mmCIF file of C-alpha atoms in Angstrom:
data_model
loop_
_atom_site.group_PDB
_atom_site.id
_atom_site.type_symbol
_atom_site.label_atom_id
_atom_site.label_comp_id
_atom_site.label_asym_id
_atom_site.label_seq_id
_atom_site.Cartn_x
_atom_site.Cartn_y
_atom_site.Cartn_z
ATOM 1 C CA MET A 4 -15.195 18.456 7.605
ATOM 2 C CA THR A 5 -16.539 19.016 4.106
ATOM 3 C CA SER A 6 -17.942 16.217 1.978
ATOM 4 C CA LEU A 7 -15.276 14.246 0.136
ATOM 5 C CA LYS A 8 -15.519 11.744 -2.678
ATOM 6 C CA ILE A 9 -13.154 8.822 -2.357
ATOM 7 C CA LEU A 10 -12.744 5.762 -4.573
ATOM 8 C CA VAL A 11 -11.870 2.418 -3.005
ATOM 9 C CA CYS A 12 -10.944 -0.727 -4.908
ATOM 10 C CA GLY A 13 -9.804 -4.234 -4.061
ATOM 11 C CA ASP A 14 -7.254 -6.495 -5.752
ATOM 12 C CA VAL A 15 -5.653 -4.812 -8.759
ATOM 13 C CA GLU A 16 -3.278 -7.738 -9.433
ATOM 14 C CA GLY A 17 -1.112 -5.741 -11.818
ATOM 15 C CA HIS A 18 -3.878 -4.603 -14.201
ATOM 16 C CA PHE A 19 -2.803 -0.971 -13.954
ATOM 17 C CA LYS A 20 -3.780 0.233 -17.404
ATOM 18 C CA THR A 21 -7.366 -1.001 -16.969
ATOM 19 C CA LEU A 22 -7.558 0.364 -13.414
ATOM 20 C CA PHE A 23 -6.263 3.841 -14.161
ATOM 21 C CA THR A 24 -8.252 4.170 -17.398
ATOM 22 C CA LYS A 25 -11.428 3.336 -15.457
ATOM 23 C CA VAL A 26 -10.486 5.665 -12.585
ATOM 24 C CA GLY A 27 -9.753 8.490 -15.042
ATOM 25 C CA THR A 28 -13.166 8.059 -16.656
ATOM 26 C CA LEU A 29 -14.926 7.987 -13.259
ATOM 27 C CA HIS A 30 -12.957 11.027 -12.107
ATOM 28 C CA GLN A 31 -14.118 13.010 -15.144
ATOM 29 C CA LYS A 32 -17.759 11.853 -15.121
ATOM 30 C CA LYS A 33 -18.534 11.542 -11.388
ATOM 31 C CA GLY A 34 -15.665 13.375 -9.684
ATOM 32 C CA PRO A 35 -13.649 15.051 -8.667
ATOM 33 C CA PHE A 36 -12.378 12.415 -6.258
ATOM 34 C CA GLU A 37 -9.925 13.140 -3.477
ATOM 35 C CA TYR A 38 -8.119 9.758 -3.464
ATOM 36 C CA LEU A 39 -8.102 6.212 -4.724
ATOM 37 C CA LEU A 40 -7.548 3.738 -1.885
ATOM 38 C CA CYS A 41 -6.392 0.278 -3.020
ATOM 39 C CA VAL A 42 -6.551 -2.733 -0.727
ATOM 40 C CA GLY A 43 -5.648 -6.329 -1.529
ATOM 41 C CA ASP A 44 -2.964 -7.428 -3.977
ATOM 42 C CA PHE A 45 -1.877 -4.340 -5.909
ATOM 43 C CA PHE A 46 0.830 -6.141 -7.891
ATOM 44 C CA GLY A 47 0.440 -9.271 -9.995
ATOM 45 C CA ALA A 48 2.600 -11.776 -11.840
ATOM 46 C CA ASN A 49 3.170 -9.560 -14.894
ATOM 47 C CA THR A 50 5.407 -6.523 -14.263
ATOM 48 C CA ASP A 51 5.192 -4.954 -17.746
ATOM 49 C CA GLU A 52 2.297 -2.650 -16.843
ATOM 50 C CA TRP A 53 4.079 -1.518 -13.662
ATOM 51 C CA LYS A 54 7.052 -0.318 -15.721
ATOM 52 C CA ASP A 55 4.647 1.905 -17.687
ATOM 53 C CA VAL A 56 3.221 3.358 -14.447
ATOM 54 C CA LYS A 57 6.704 4.051 -13.034
ATOM 55 C CA THR A 58 7.811 5.879 -16.186
ATOM 56 C CA GLY A 59 4.566 7.857 -16.502
ATOM 57 C CA LYS A 60 3.545 6.155 -19.751
ATOM 58 C CA THR A 61 0.391 4.982 -17.924
ATOM 59 C CA ALA A 62 -0.996 8.055 -16.183
ATOM 60 C CA VAL A 63 -2.299 7.843 -12.621
ATOM 61 C CA PRO A 64 -5.182 10.347 -12.664
ATOM 62 C CA ILE A 65 -5.613 10.843 -8.895
ATOM 63 C CA THR A 66 -3.500 10.308 -5.807
ATOM 64 C CA THR A 67 -3.520 6.566 -5.169
ATOM 65 C CA TYR A 68 -2.707 5.067 -1.779
ATOM 66 C CA ILE A 69 -1.820 1.385 -1.576
ATOM 67 C CA LEU A 70 -1.284 -1.084 1.230
ATOM 68 C CA GLY A 71 1.775 -3.286 1.554
ATOM 69 C CA PRO A 72 2.267 -6.756 0.150
ATOM 70 C CA ASN A 73 0.218 -9.810 1.045
ATOM 71 C CA ARG A 74 2.697 -12.162 -0.642
ATOM 72 C CA ARG A 75 6.426 -12.667 -0.274
ATOM 73 C CA GLU A 76 6.985 -12.422 -4.051
ATOM 74 C CA HIS A 77 5.618 -8.855 -4.066
ATOM 75 C CA LEU A 78 8.111 -7.551 -1.483
ATOM 76 C CA ARG A 79 10.464 -6.341 -4.230
ATOM 77 C CA PHE A 80 7.990 -3.620 -5.231
ATOM 78 C CA TYR A 81 7.857 -2.007 -1.793
ATOM 79 C CA PRO A 82 10.350 0.194 0.034
ATOM 80 C CA GLU A 83 10.881 -0.193 3.776
ATOM 81 C CA ASP A 84 8.845 2.862 4.690
ATOM 82 C CA SER A 85 5.964 4.880 3.321
ATOM 83 C CA SER A 86 6.866 6.708 0.120
ATOM 84 C CA GLU A 87 5.796 7.568 -3.396
ATOM 85 C CA ILE A 88 6.752 4.509 -5.468
ATOM 86 C CA ALA A 89 5.581 5.898 -8.820
ATOM 87 C CA PRO A 90 4.125 9.243 -9.885
ATOM 88 C CA ASN A 91 0.919 9.677 -7.829
ATOM 89 C CA VAL A 92 1.143 6.153 -6.281
ATOM 90 C CA ILE A 93 1.930 6.195 -2.565
ATOM 91 C CA TYR A 94 2.731 3.151 -0.447
ATOM 92 C CA LEU A 95 1.244 3.847 2.991
ATOM 93 C CA GLY A 96 3.625 1.630 4.952
ATOM 94 C CA LYS A 97 3.172 -1.337 7.275
ATOM 95 C CA ARG A 98 0.779 0.358 9.706
ATOM 96 C CA GLY A 99 -0.139 3.837 10.773
ATOM 97 C CA VAL A 100 -2.508 6.762 10.465
ATOM 98 C CA LEU A 101 -2.594 9.113 7.491
ATOM 99 C CA THR A 102 -4.185 12.524 7.954
ATOM 100 C CA GLY A 103 -5.191 14.096 4.648
ATOM 101 C CA SER A 104 -5.161 17.820 3.916
ATOM 102 C CA SER A 105 -8.943 17.823 4.487
ATOM 103 C CA GLY A 106 -8.492 16.391 7.993
ATOM 104 C CA LEU A 107 -9.693 12.905 6.988
ATOM 105 C CA LYS A 108 -7.926 10.282 9.115
ATOM 106 C CA ILE A 109 -7.174 6.910 7.569
ATOM 107 C CA ALA A 110 -5.755 4.125 9.748
ATOM 108 C CA TYR A 111 -4.163 1.242 7.867
ATOM 109 C CA LEU A 112 -2.641 -2.163 8.441
ATOM 110 C CA SER A 113 -0.770 -3.849 5.577
ATOM 111 C CA GLY A 114 -0.414 -7.537 4.815
ATOM 112 C CA SER A 115 -2.282 -10.559 6.063
ATOM 113 C CA GLU A 116 -2.647 -11.774 9.633
ATOM 114 C CA HIS A 117 -0.164 -14.343 10.958
ATOM 115 C CA ARG A 118 1.045 -15.444 14.367
ATOM 116 C CA GLU A 119 4.329 -13.552 13.883
ATOM 117 C CA SER A 120 4.829 -10.258 12.082
ATOM 118 C CA SER A 121 6.917 -10.163 8.892
ATOM 119 C CA GLU A 122 7.437 -7.892 5.896
ATOM 120 C CA PHE A 123 4.148 -9.088 4.384
ATOM 121 C CA SER A 124 2.095 -9.926 7.469
ATOM 122 C CA PHE A 125 0.924 -8.463 10.737
ATOM 123 C CA SER A 126 0.417 -9.947 14.177
ATOM 124 C CA ARG A 127 -1.708 -9.106 17.206
ATOM 125 C CA LYS A 128 1.180 -6.959 18.434
ATOM 126 C CA ASP A 129 0.935 -4.805 15.284
ATOM 127 C CA VAL A 130 -2.815 -4.405 15.836
ATOM 128 C CA THR A 131 -2.286 -3.441 19.487
ATOM 129 C CA GLU A 132 0.329 -0.839 18.521
ATOM 130 C CA LEU A 133 -1.927 0.620 15.811
ATOM 131 C CA VAL A 134 -4.892 0.829 18.194
ATOM 132 C CA ALA A 135 -2.720 2.615 20.771
ATOM 133 C CA ARG A 136 -1.550 5.119 18.153
ATOM 134 C CA ALA A 137 -5.009 5.650 16.650
ATOM 135 C CA SER A 138 -6.917 5.904 19.945
ATOM 136 C CA SER A 139 -5.820 9.508 20.523
ATOM 137 C CA SER A 140 -8.196 10.773 17.819
ATOM 138 C CA ALA A 141 -11.198 9.663 15.781
ATOM 139 C CA ILE A 142 -10.459 7.540 12.700
ATOM 140 C CA ASP A 143 -12.658 8.049 9.639
ATOM 141 C CA ILE A 144 -11.520 5.055 7.545
ATOM 142 C CA PHE A 145 -9.719 1.829 8.471
ATOM 143 C CA LEU A 146 -7.958 -0.025 5.636
ATOM 144 C CA THR A 147 -6.795 -3.634 5.611
ATOM 145 C CA SER A 148 -6.507 -6.205 2.863
ATOM 146 C CA GLN A 149 -8.423 -8.723 4.949
ATOM 147 C CA TRP A 150 -11.981 -8.368 6.179
ATOM 148 C CA PRO A 151 -11.868 -8.041 9.965
ATOM 149 C CA LYS A 152 -13.565 -10.873 11.865
ATOM 150 C CA GLY A 153 -17.219 -10.003 12.481
ATOM 151 C CA VAL A 154 -17.106 -6.857 10.342
ATOM 152 C CA THR A 155 -20.720 -7.248 9.234
ATOM 153 C CA LYS A 156 -22.165 -8.231 12.609
ATOM 154 C CA TYR A 157 -23.629 -4.803 13.402
ATOM 155 C CA ALA A 158 -23.514 -3.298 9.928
ATOM 156 C CA LYS A 159 -26.538 -1.728 8.335
ATOM 157 C CA SER A 160 -27.128 -1.641 4.596
ATOM 158 C CA PRO A 161 -25.866 1.685 3.207
ATOM 159 C CA LYS A 162 -28.366 4.201 1.927
ATOM 160 C CA SER A 163 -28.283 4.093 -1.850
ATOM 161 C CA SER A 164 -27.970 7.885 -2.032
ATOM 162 C CA SER A 165 -24.817 8.044 0.092
ATOM 163 C CA VAL A 166 -22.752 5.106 -1.201
ATOM 164 C CA THR A 167 -22.431 4.220 -4.841
ATOM 165 C CA ARG A 168 -20.991 0.989 -6.271
ATOM 166 C CA ILE A 169 -19.672 0.683 -9.788
ATOM 167 C CA ALA A 170 -18.615 -2.766 -10.911
ATOM 168 C CA ASP A 171 -17.184 -4.244 -14.048
ATOM 169 C CA ALA A 172 -15.440 -7.495 -14.864
ATOM 170 C CA HIS A 173 -12.304 -6.572 -12.884
ATOM 171 C CA TYR A 174 -13.086 -3.997 -10.224
ATOM 172 C CA SER A 175 -15.709 -2.742 -7.846
ATOM 173 C CA PHE A 176 -15.440 0.892 -6.870
ATOM 174 C CA TYR A 177 -17.297 2.538 -4.043
ATOM 175 C CA TRP A 178 -17.522 6.150 -3.177
ATOM 176 C CA ALA A 179 -19.236 8.078 -0.474
ATOM 177 C CA GLY A 180 -20.708 11.479 -1.146
ATOM 178 C CA SER A 181 -23.316 13.005 -3.352
ATOM 179 C CA SER A 182 -23.752 11.546 -6.833
#
């Protein structure tokens, strides 16, 4: 597999104009980037900026993959299955494995953990089914909106030359690859 540059960001909370302006600038200065992966709450209380994304008034500079809702009130923005919900914005779905054109495999699990699965949550059964599906091949990236329990237990600090962090008042972006 060749080296890829991927942006990852957390909660967007409906601040799409700021997000995509920043991503566009990063893409031009430090890119090109293959994808933007968004975890956390993509939508917020204000829907005005989303209307601009859906109509193309706010440009989405690179393919953006998002996880499903973490809150019941955000369900209205998501279709039942994985699909493009705005130009260049793709909802991954509840759980699964995405294989990119480069061969990169991204496993994902949408929502927050609860005892029972719902439209905006996952249960142990969902995790078991995802593990069974993903175990047939190596996974390069695993996306969830919640930090997995014990995620840092065996983690080493990344080498500064291989992972870069850019932060501002609203977002932290990370990318792996050469600077």
